[in-house]
Amino acid sequence: MEGDAGKDLGCQKTMAGKANDENGSAENIPSCCLKAKASTPELEAKCHSTVVSGWFTEREAHSLEVKNILFKEKSEYQEVLVFQSSSYGKVLVLDGIIQLTEKDECAYQEMIAHLPLCSLPSPKNVLVVGGGDGGVLREISRHSSVELIDICEIDQMVIDVSKKFFPELAVGFEDPRVQVHIGDAAEFLRNVLPGKYDAIIVDSSDPVGPAQELVEKPFFETIARALKPGGVLCNMAESMWLHTHLIEDMISICRETFKGSVHYAWASVPTYPSGVIGFLVCSTEGPPIDFINPINPIEKLEGAPKHKRELRFYNSEIHSAAFALPSFLRREVSVLRDPPTATQQIPVS
């Protein structure tokens, strides 16, 4: 799941809060900052305990106190780290990027699963791309209409580690409807029969490196091909505070690819960069999908709100509210300025 804001901040990571003296002596300036000053003298005024080479870092921001390391090993694809934090429970980190914490995973897992599934009258076949921690599977299993849950995860170690350290999420793998496929999702989708799935949920890492193709048109085209008429995609879509250009690109591609509805929704996840994460929901041409008003409300599904674990974040009111967008986002992402159709208006209570 989680993003990499701050991943490239460079020399600020060496700062331990030691202030420079009035003369800016070399012994009080980190070596990385001295190197920046040597090549760019005008940065000298920016070098002190909180502003380093043009970057300001608040020491309390997005910092989790580590009580102890539970697991650290490099898989074929990435470094996998699990630690026990003081305030967020156990934390899963991939290549230095937080993927989830026990405290706030509910918001992400519940929203990315129920935004699409509660928008369909009776979903039967569902595919999860990524999601090796099992949390999305746990949420899909609340829907009794679902008959098949395929999951394509590239890294077996993520699944194994999650089963050992995150049993409240990995319980999703215990559902007999789940079929696990280890491998590349793009290749998996190319071999899927057209129109197989009612819903596809892409719970991927951030679009850097090999994951870049997961936000490009060919990948979305394979998803559209694998969905039934009126089928639904829900794709992790970054933070509206940090990634408006990426959001605009993704929406533009999806409007070209999916001939039904395309909407952007969001939720609060404290340990995600900026504290907000977005979701792109799209439907293929076919029976119209009203994403904003759930046709399959979770509260009316017998046993669903307490299946496996009681819902902690999602409900039908949160569902509809997630599509209300701030004015700045509509201004900065031009494709969001198009007014919704009559059936897509956000209800006013």
Short mmCIF file of C-alpha atoms in Angstrom, two decimals:
data_model
loop_
_atom_site.label_atom_id
_atom_site.label_comp_id
_atom_site.label_asym_id
_atom_site.label_seq_id
_atom_site.Cartn_x
_atom_site.Cartn_y
_atom_site.Cartn_z
CA MET A 1 0.00 0.00 0.00
CA GLU A 2 1.89 3.08 1.34
CA GLY A 3 3.73 5.89 -0.50
CA ASP A 4 7.28 7.19 -0.57
CA ALA A 5 6.98 10.87 0.32
CA GLY A 6 10.26 11.78 1.95
CA LYS A 7 12.09 8.86 0.35
CA ASP A 8 14.36 11.18 -1.63
CA LEU A 9 14.93 13.87 0.95
CA GLY A 10 18.61 12.92 1.07
CA CYS A 11 20.79 14.66 3.58
CA GLN A 12 18.08 15.58 6.09
CA LYS A 13 18.05 11.95 7.22
CA THR A 14 21.50 12.45 8.78
CA MET A 15 20.28 15.29 10.98
CA ALA A 16 20.00 14.43 14.65
CA GLY A 17 18.72 17.83 15.69
CA LYS A 18 22.18 19.25 16.42
CA ALA A 19 22.13 22.99 15.86
CA ASN A 20 24.95 24.85 14.12
CA ASP A 21 26.88 27.45 16.04
CA GLU A 22 26.70 31.11 15.02
CA ASN A 23 29.65 30.74 12.65
CA GLY A 24 28.28 27.64 10.97
CA SER A 25 31.42 25.67 11.83
CA ALA A 26 32.09 22.53 9.85
CA GLU A 27 31.94 20.26 12.88
CA ASN A 28 28.30 21.22 13.45
CA ILE A 29 27.21 20.76 9.82
CA PRO A 30 26.52 17.27 8.44
CA SER A 31 29.00 16.06 5.82
CA CYS A 32 26.27 15.74 3.21
CA CYS A 33 25.32 19.38 3.78
CA LEU A 34 28.97 20.48 3.53
CA LYS A 35 29.16 18.73 0.18
CA ALA A 36 26.08 20.60 -1.02
CA LYS A 37 27.60 23.92 0.15
CA ALA A 38 30.84 23.22 -1.71
CA SER A 39 29.04 22.75 -5.01
CA THR A 40 26.31 25.34 -4.38
CA PRO A 41 27.56 28.13 -2.10
CA GLU A 42 24.23 29.95 -2.11
CA LEU A 43 22.81 27.11 -0.02
CA GLU A 44 25.01 28.09 2.94
CA ALA A 45 22.24 30.08 4.55
CA LYS A 46 19.95 27.05 4.39
CA CYS A 47 22.19 24.72 6.35
CA HIS A 48 21.10 24.30 9.93
CA SER A 49 19.32 21.78 12.12
CA THR A 50 15.92 21.89 10.35
CA VAL A 51 16.67 23.20 6.85
CA VAL A 52 19.27 21.22 4.95
CA SER A 53 20.11 21.88 1.30
CA GLY A 54 16.73 23.47 0.80
CA TRP A 55 14.69 20.85 2.68
CA PHE A 56 12.83 21.50 5.94
CA THR A 57 12.18 18.51 8.18
CA GLU A 58 10.02 18.59 11.29
CA ARG A 59 11.47 15.93 13.55
CA GLU A 60 8.08 14.75 14.82
CA ALA A 61 6.54 14.33 11.37
CA HIS A 62 5.75 10.79 10.30
CA SER A 63 8.11 9.28 12.83
CA LEU A 64 7.26 6.01 14.55
CA GLU A 65 9.13 4.93 17.65
CA VAL A 66 10.48 1.41 17.15
CA LYS A 67 10.23 -0.81 20.20
CA ASN A 68 11.84 -3.80 18.52
CA ILE A 69 12.54 -5.29 15.09
CA LEU A 70 10.49 -8.44 14.49
CA PHE A 71 11.65 -9.37 11.00
CA LYS A 72 14.10 -8.07 8.40
CA GLU A 73 15.07 -9.92 5.26
CA LYS A 74 15.50 -9.25 1.56
CA SER A 75 13.24 -11.17 -0.79
CA GLU A 76 13.80 -11.61 -4.52
CA TYR A 77 12.11 -8.24 -5.07
CA GLN A 78 12.48 -6.02 -2.01
CA GLU A 79 13.56 -5.63 1.59
CA VAL A 80 10.81 -6.71 3.98
CA LEU A 81 10.81 -5.23 7.48
CA VAL A 82 8.37 -5.70 10.34
CA PHE A 83 8.73 -3.80 13.60
CA GLN A 84 6.71 -3.19 16.74
CA SER A 85 5.99 0.50 17.17
CA SER A 86 5.00 2.27 20.36
CA SER A 87 1.78 3.85 19.09
CA TYR A 88 0.72 2.16 15.83
CA GLY A 89 1.20 -1.51 16.67
CA LYS A 90 3.12 -3.69 14.25
CA VAL A 91 4.28 -2.03 11.03
CA LEU A 92 5.04 -3.58 7.63
CA VAL A 93 7.71 -1.78 5.59
CA LEU A 94 8.84 -2.63 2.05
CA ASP A 95 12.06 -1.08 0.74
CA GLY A 96 11.91 1.54 3.47
CA ILE A 97 8.31 2.55 2.74
CA ILE A 98 5.49 1.95 5.23
CA GLN A 99 2.86 -0.34 3.74
CA LEU A 100 0.54 -0.62 6.72
CA THR A 101 0.25 -0.33 10.47
CA GLU A 102 -2.10 -2.26 12.71
CA LYS A 103 -3.69 0.94 13.98
CA ASP A 104 -4.83 2.52 10.70
CA GLU A 105 -4.86 -0.28 8.12
CA CYS A 106 -8.64 -0.50 8.50
CA ALA A 107 -9.25 2.75 6.63
CA TYR A 108 -7.31 1.69 3.56
CA GLN A 109 -8.35 -1.97 3.40
CA GLU A 110 -12.04 -1.30 4.01
CA MET A 111 -12.34 1.61 1.58
CA ILE A 112 -10.46 0.04 -1.33
CA ALA A 113 -12.62 -3.09 -1.07
CA HIS A 114 -16.08 -1.71 -0.32
CA LEU A 115 -16.08 1.34 -2.60
CA PRO A 116 -16.25 -0.99 -5.64
CA LEU A 117 -18.10 -3.97 -4.16
CA CYS A 118 -20.88 -1.94 -2.54
CA SER A 119 -21.40 -0.20 -5.88
CA LEU A 120 -22.30 -3.49 -7.58
CA PRO A 121 -25.62 -5.27 -6.99
CA SER A 122 -24.21 -8.79 -6.62
CA PRO A 123 -20.46 -9.17 -7.32
CA LYS A 124 -19.34 -12.75 -7.93
CA ASN A 125 -15.78 -12.88 -9.30
CA VAL A 126 -13.14 -10.54 -7.86
CA LEU A 127 -9.42 -10.13 -8.56
CA VAL A 128 -6.94 -8.49 -6.19
CA VAL A 129 -3.66 -7.23 -7.66
CA GLY A 130 -1.02 -7.07 -4.93
CA GLY A 131 -2.50 -7.09 -1.45
CA GLY A 132 -0.19 -9.80 -0.13
CA ASP A 133 -0.92 -8.83 3.48
CA GLY A 134 -4.43 -10.29 3.09
CA GLY A 135 -6.36 -7.27 4.36
CA VAL A 136 -8.27 -6.67 1.13
CA LEU A 137 -9.16 -10.37 1.02
CA ARG A 138 -10.53 -10.08 4.55
CA GLU A 139 -12.81 -7.25 3.45
CA ILE A 140 -13.97 -8.91 0.22
CA SER A 141 -14.97 -11.99 2.19
CA ARG A 142 -17.72 -9.94 3.90
CA HIS A 143 -19.66 -10.11 0.63
CA SER A 144 -21.57 -13.40 0.54
CA SER A 145 -22.44 -13.01 -3.16
CA VAL A 146 -18.76 -13.39 -4.09
CA GLU A 147 -17.92 -16.88 -5.39
CA LEU A 148 -14.27 -16.48 -6.46
CA ILE A 149 -11.48 -14.28 -5.08
CA ASP A 150 -8.29 -14.42 -7.14
CA ILE A 151 -5.20 -12.68 -5.79
CA CYS A 152 -2.02 -12.09 -7.82
CA GLU A 153 0.92 -11.14 -5.58
CA ILE A 154 4.47 -11.08 -6.91
CA ASP A 155 6.29 -11.64 -3.60
CA GLN A 156 5.65 -14.84 -1.63
CA MET A 157 7.63 -13.46 1.30
CA VAL A 158 5.07 -10.70 1.85
CA ILE A 159 2.34 -13.33 2.20
CA ASP A 160 4.41 -15.51 4.54
CA VAL A 161 5.45 -12.60 6.74
CA SER A 162 1.89 -11.30 6.93
CA LYS A 163 0.57 -14.69 7.99
CA LYS A 164 3.12 -14.79 10.79
CA PHE A 165 3.01 -11.21 12.07
CA PHE A 166 -0.35 -9.80 10.90
CA PRO A 167 -2.92 -12.54 11.50
CA GLU A 168 -5.82 -10.03 11.66
CA LEU A 169 -5.11 -9.17 8.03
CA ALA A 170 -3.87 -12.52 6.75
CA VAL A 171 -7.11 -14.16 7.95
CA GLY A 172 -8.32 -13.23 4.48
CA PHE A 173 -6.24 -16.07 3.03
CA GLU A 174 -8.27 -18.60 5.02
CA ASP A 175 -11.42 -18.02 2.97
CA PRO A 176 -11.99 -21.07 0.72
CA ARG A 177 -13.01 -18.78 -2.13
CA VAL A 178 -9.46 -17.38 -2.32
CA GLN A 179 -7.12 -18.62 -5.07
CA VAL A 180 -3.51 -17.40 -4.76
CA HIS A 181 -1.37 -16.73 -7.84
CA ILE A 182 2.30 -15.81 -7.33
CA GLY A 183 3.68 -13.79 -10.20
CA ASP A 184 3.59 -10.60 -12.23
CA ALA A 185 0.11 -9.06 -12.33
CA ALA A 186 0.44 -7.60 -15.82
CA GLU A 187 1.34 -11.02 -17.22
CA PHE A 188 -1.46 -12.66 -15.22
CA LEU A 189 -4.04 -10.23 -16.61
CA ARG A 190 -2.86 -10.77 -20.19
CA ASN A 191 -3.78 -14.44 -19.81
CA VAL A 192 -7.19 -13.89 -18.18
CA LEU A 193 -10.31 -14.69 -20.18
CA PRO A 194 -12.08 -11.51 -21.32
CA GLY A 195 -14.94 -10.44 -19.07
CA LYS A 196 -14.03 -12.78 -16.21
CA TYR A 197 -14.31 -10.39 -13.25
CA ASP A 198 -17.04 -8.23 -11.78
CA ALA A 199 -14.44 -6.21 -9.89
CA ILE A 200 -10.67 -5.78 -9.87
CA ILE A 201 -8.94 -4.14 -6.91
CA VAL A 202 -5.38 -2.91 -7.44
CA ASP A 203 -3.62 -2.72 -4.08
CA SER A 204 -0.18 -1.99 -5.46
CA SER A 205 2.92 -0.20 -4.26
CA ASP A 206 3.69 3.31 -5.45
CA PRO A 207 4.31 3.79 -9.18
CA VAL A 208 8.11 3.83 -9.11
CA GLY A 209 10.49 1.35 -10.70
CA PRO A 210 8.83 -1.89 -11.82
CA ALA A 211 5.45 -0.70 -10.47
CA GLN A 212 5.44 2.22 -12.93
CA GLU A 213 3.64 0.10 -15.51
CA LEU A 214 0.71 -0.28 -13.11
CA VAL A 215 -0.36 3.31 -13.81
CA GLU A 216 0.17 3.23 -17.58
CA LYS A 217 -2.42 2.77 -20.30
CA PRO A 218 -1.50 -0.80 -21.39
CA PHE A 219 -2.08 -2.08 -17.85
CA PHE A 220 -5.43 -0.34 -17.55
CA GLU A 221 -6.40 -1.76 -20.95
CA THR A 222 -5.72 -5.31 -19.73
CA ILE A 223 -7.89 -4.59 -16.67
CA ALA A 224 -10.74 -3.25 -18.81
CA ARG A 225 -10.53 -6.36 -21.00
CA ALA A 226 -10.72 -8.64 -17.94
CA LEU A 227 -13.84 -6.92 -16.57
CA LYS A 228 -17.43 -7.74 -17.45
CA PRO A 229 -19.66 -5.07 -19.02
CA GLY A 230 -20.38 -2.74 -16.13
CA GLY A 231 -17.46 -4.22 -14.20
CA VAL A 232 -15.57 -2.07 -11.73
CA LEU A 233 -11.94 -1.21 -11.01
CA CYS A 234 -10.73 0.33 -7.75
CA ASN A 235 -7.12 1.47 -7.91
CA MET A 236 -4.96 3.07 -5.24
CA ALA A 237 -4.45 6.65 -6.46
CA GLU A 238 -1.96 8.46 -4.23
CA SER A 239 -2.45 11.68 -2.23
CA MET A 240 -4.32 14.72 -3.51
CA TRP A 241 -1.95 16.92 -1.45
CA LEU A 242 1.19 15.58 -3.11
CA HIS A 243 0.45 13.93 -6.46
CA THR A 244 -2.05 16.01 -8.45
CA HIS A 245 -0.14 15.55 -11.72
CA LEU A 246 -0.13 11.78 -11.31
CA ILE A 247 -3.82 11.81 -10.39
CA GLU A 248 -4.65 13.84 -13.49
CA ASP A 249 -2.67 11.46 -15.70
CA MET A 250 -4.38 8.40 -14.21
CA ILE A 251 -7.87 9.87 -14.57
CA SER A 252 -7.18 10.92 -18.18
CA ILE A 253 -5.96 7.43 -19.09
CA CYS A 254 -8.91 5.77 -17.38
CA ARG A 255 -11.44 8.01 -19.10
CA GLU A 256 -9.94 6.95 -22.42
CA THR A 257 -9.91 3.29 -21.42
CA PHE A 258 -13.08 2.74 -19.40
CA LYS A 259 -16.27 3.78 -21.15
CA GLY A 260 -18.46 3.95 -18.04
CA SER A 261 -17.87 6.17 -14.99
CA VAL A 262 -14.54 7.38 -13.62
CA HIS A 263 -14.39 8.97 -10.16
CA TYR A 264 -11.80 9.94 -7.55
CA ALA A 265 -12.43 9.27 -3.84
CA TRP A 266 -10.27 9.66 -0.77
CA ALA A 267 -9.86 8.65 2.86
CA SER A 268 -7.76 9.58 5.87
CA VAL A 269 -4.88 7.23 6.67
CA PRO A 270 -2.56 8.85 9.25
CA THR A 271 0.63 6.99 8.33
CA TYR A 272 0.27 7.62 4.59
CA PRO A 273 2.28 10.64 3.39
CA SER A 274 0.11 13.75 4.02
CA GLY A 275 -2.36 11.59 5.95
CA VAL A 276 -4.65 11.15 2.94
CA ILE A 277 -4.88 8.43 0.29
CA GLY A 278 -6.92 8.40 -2.90
CA PHE A 279 -8.83 5.77 -4.85
CA LEU A 280 -9.71 5.76 -8.53
CA VAL A 281 -12.95 3.90 -9.27
CA CYS A 282 -13.90 3.15 -12.87
CA SER A 283 -16.52 1.09 -14.66
CA THR A 284 -16.59 -0.43 -18.11
CA GLU A 285 -19.33 0.20 -20.64
CA GLY A 286 -22.50 -1.63 -19.68
CA PRO A 287 -25.05 -1.29 -16.88
CA PRO A 288 -24.44 2.18 -15.35
CA ILE A 289 -22.67 2.33 -12.00
CA ASP A 290 -23.55 5.01 -9.46
CA PHE A 291 -20.42 4.97 -7.32
CA ILE A 292 -21.54 7.74 -5.01
CA ASN A 293 -24.71 6.05 -3.74
CA PRO A 294 -23.95 2.41 -2.83
CA ILE A 295 -26.53 0.07 -4.34
CA ASN A 296 -25.26 -2.78 -2.17
CA PRO A 297 -24.95 -1.11 1.27
CA ILE A 298 -22.74 -2.99 3.68
CA GLU A 299 -25.22 -2.51 6.53
CA LYS A 300 -27.87 -4.55 4.69
CA LEU A 301 -25.61 -7.52 4.00
CA GLU A 302 -26.38 -10.11 6.66
CA GLY A 303 -23.43 -10.54 9.01
CA ALA A 304 -21.10 -8.43 6.83
CA PRO A 305 -20.29 -5.59 9.29
CA LYS A 306 -18.93 -8.09 11.83
CA HIS A 307 -17.59 -10.82 9.51
CA LYS A 308 -14.04 -11.87 10.58
CA ARG A 309 -13.73 -8.53 12.38
CA GLU A 310 -16.09 -5.65 13.04
CA LEU A 311 -15.82 -2.81 10.53
CA ARG A 312 -13.76 0.02 11.99
CA PHE A 313 -13.88 2.74 9.32
CA TYR A 314 -16.21 2.11 6.39
CA ASN A 315 -19.97 2.70 6.31
CA SER A 316 -22.39 3.94 3.66
CA GLU A 317 -22.14 7.56 4.81
CA ILE A 318 -18.35 7.46 4.59
CA HIS A 319 -18.74 5.86 1.14
CA SER A 320 -20.74 8.77 -0.28
CA ALA A 321 -18.69 11.42 1.50
CA ALA A 322 -15.45 10.05 0.03
CA PHE A 323 -16.40 11.48 -3.37
CA ALA A 324 -16.74 15.07 -2.10
CA LEU A 325 -13.61 16.78 -3.43
CA PRO A 326 -11.86 19.91 -2.12
CA SER A 327 -11.97 22.99 -4.32
CA PHE A 328 -8.19 23.10 -4.76
CA LEU A 329 -8.20 19.56 -6.17
CA ARG A 330 -10.84 20.46 -8.75
CA ARG A 331 -8.79 23.51 -9.73
CA GLU A 332 -5.48 21.66 -10.01
CA VAL A 333 -6.82 18.51 -11.70
CA SER A 334 -8.60 19.84 -14.76
CA VAL A 335 -10.33 16.55 -15.60
CA LEU A 336 -12.21 16.76 -12.29
CA ARG A 337 -13.91 20.00 -13.33
CA ASP A 338 -16.42 18.19 -15.53
CA PRO A 339 -19.76 18.26 -13.70
CA PRO A 340 -21.17 14.83 -12.69
CA THR A 341 -24.26 13.53 -14.41
CA ALA A 342 -27.65 13.69 -12.75
CA THR A 343 -27.32 10.14 -11.41
CA GLN A 344 -23.88 10.92 -9.97
CA GLN A 345 -24.74 13.91 -7.82
CA ILE A 346 -23.61 13.72 -4.20
CA PRO A 347 -26.74 13.55 -2.04
CA VAL A 348 -27.46 16.45 0.27
CA SER A 349 -28.85 15.47 3.65
#
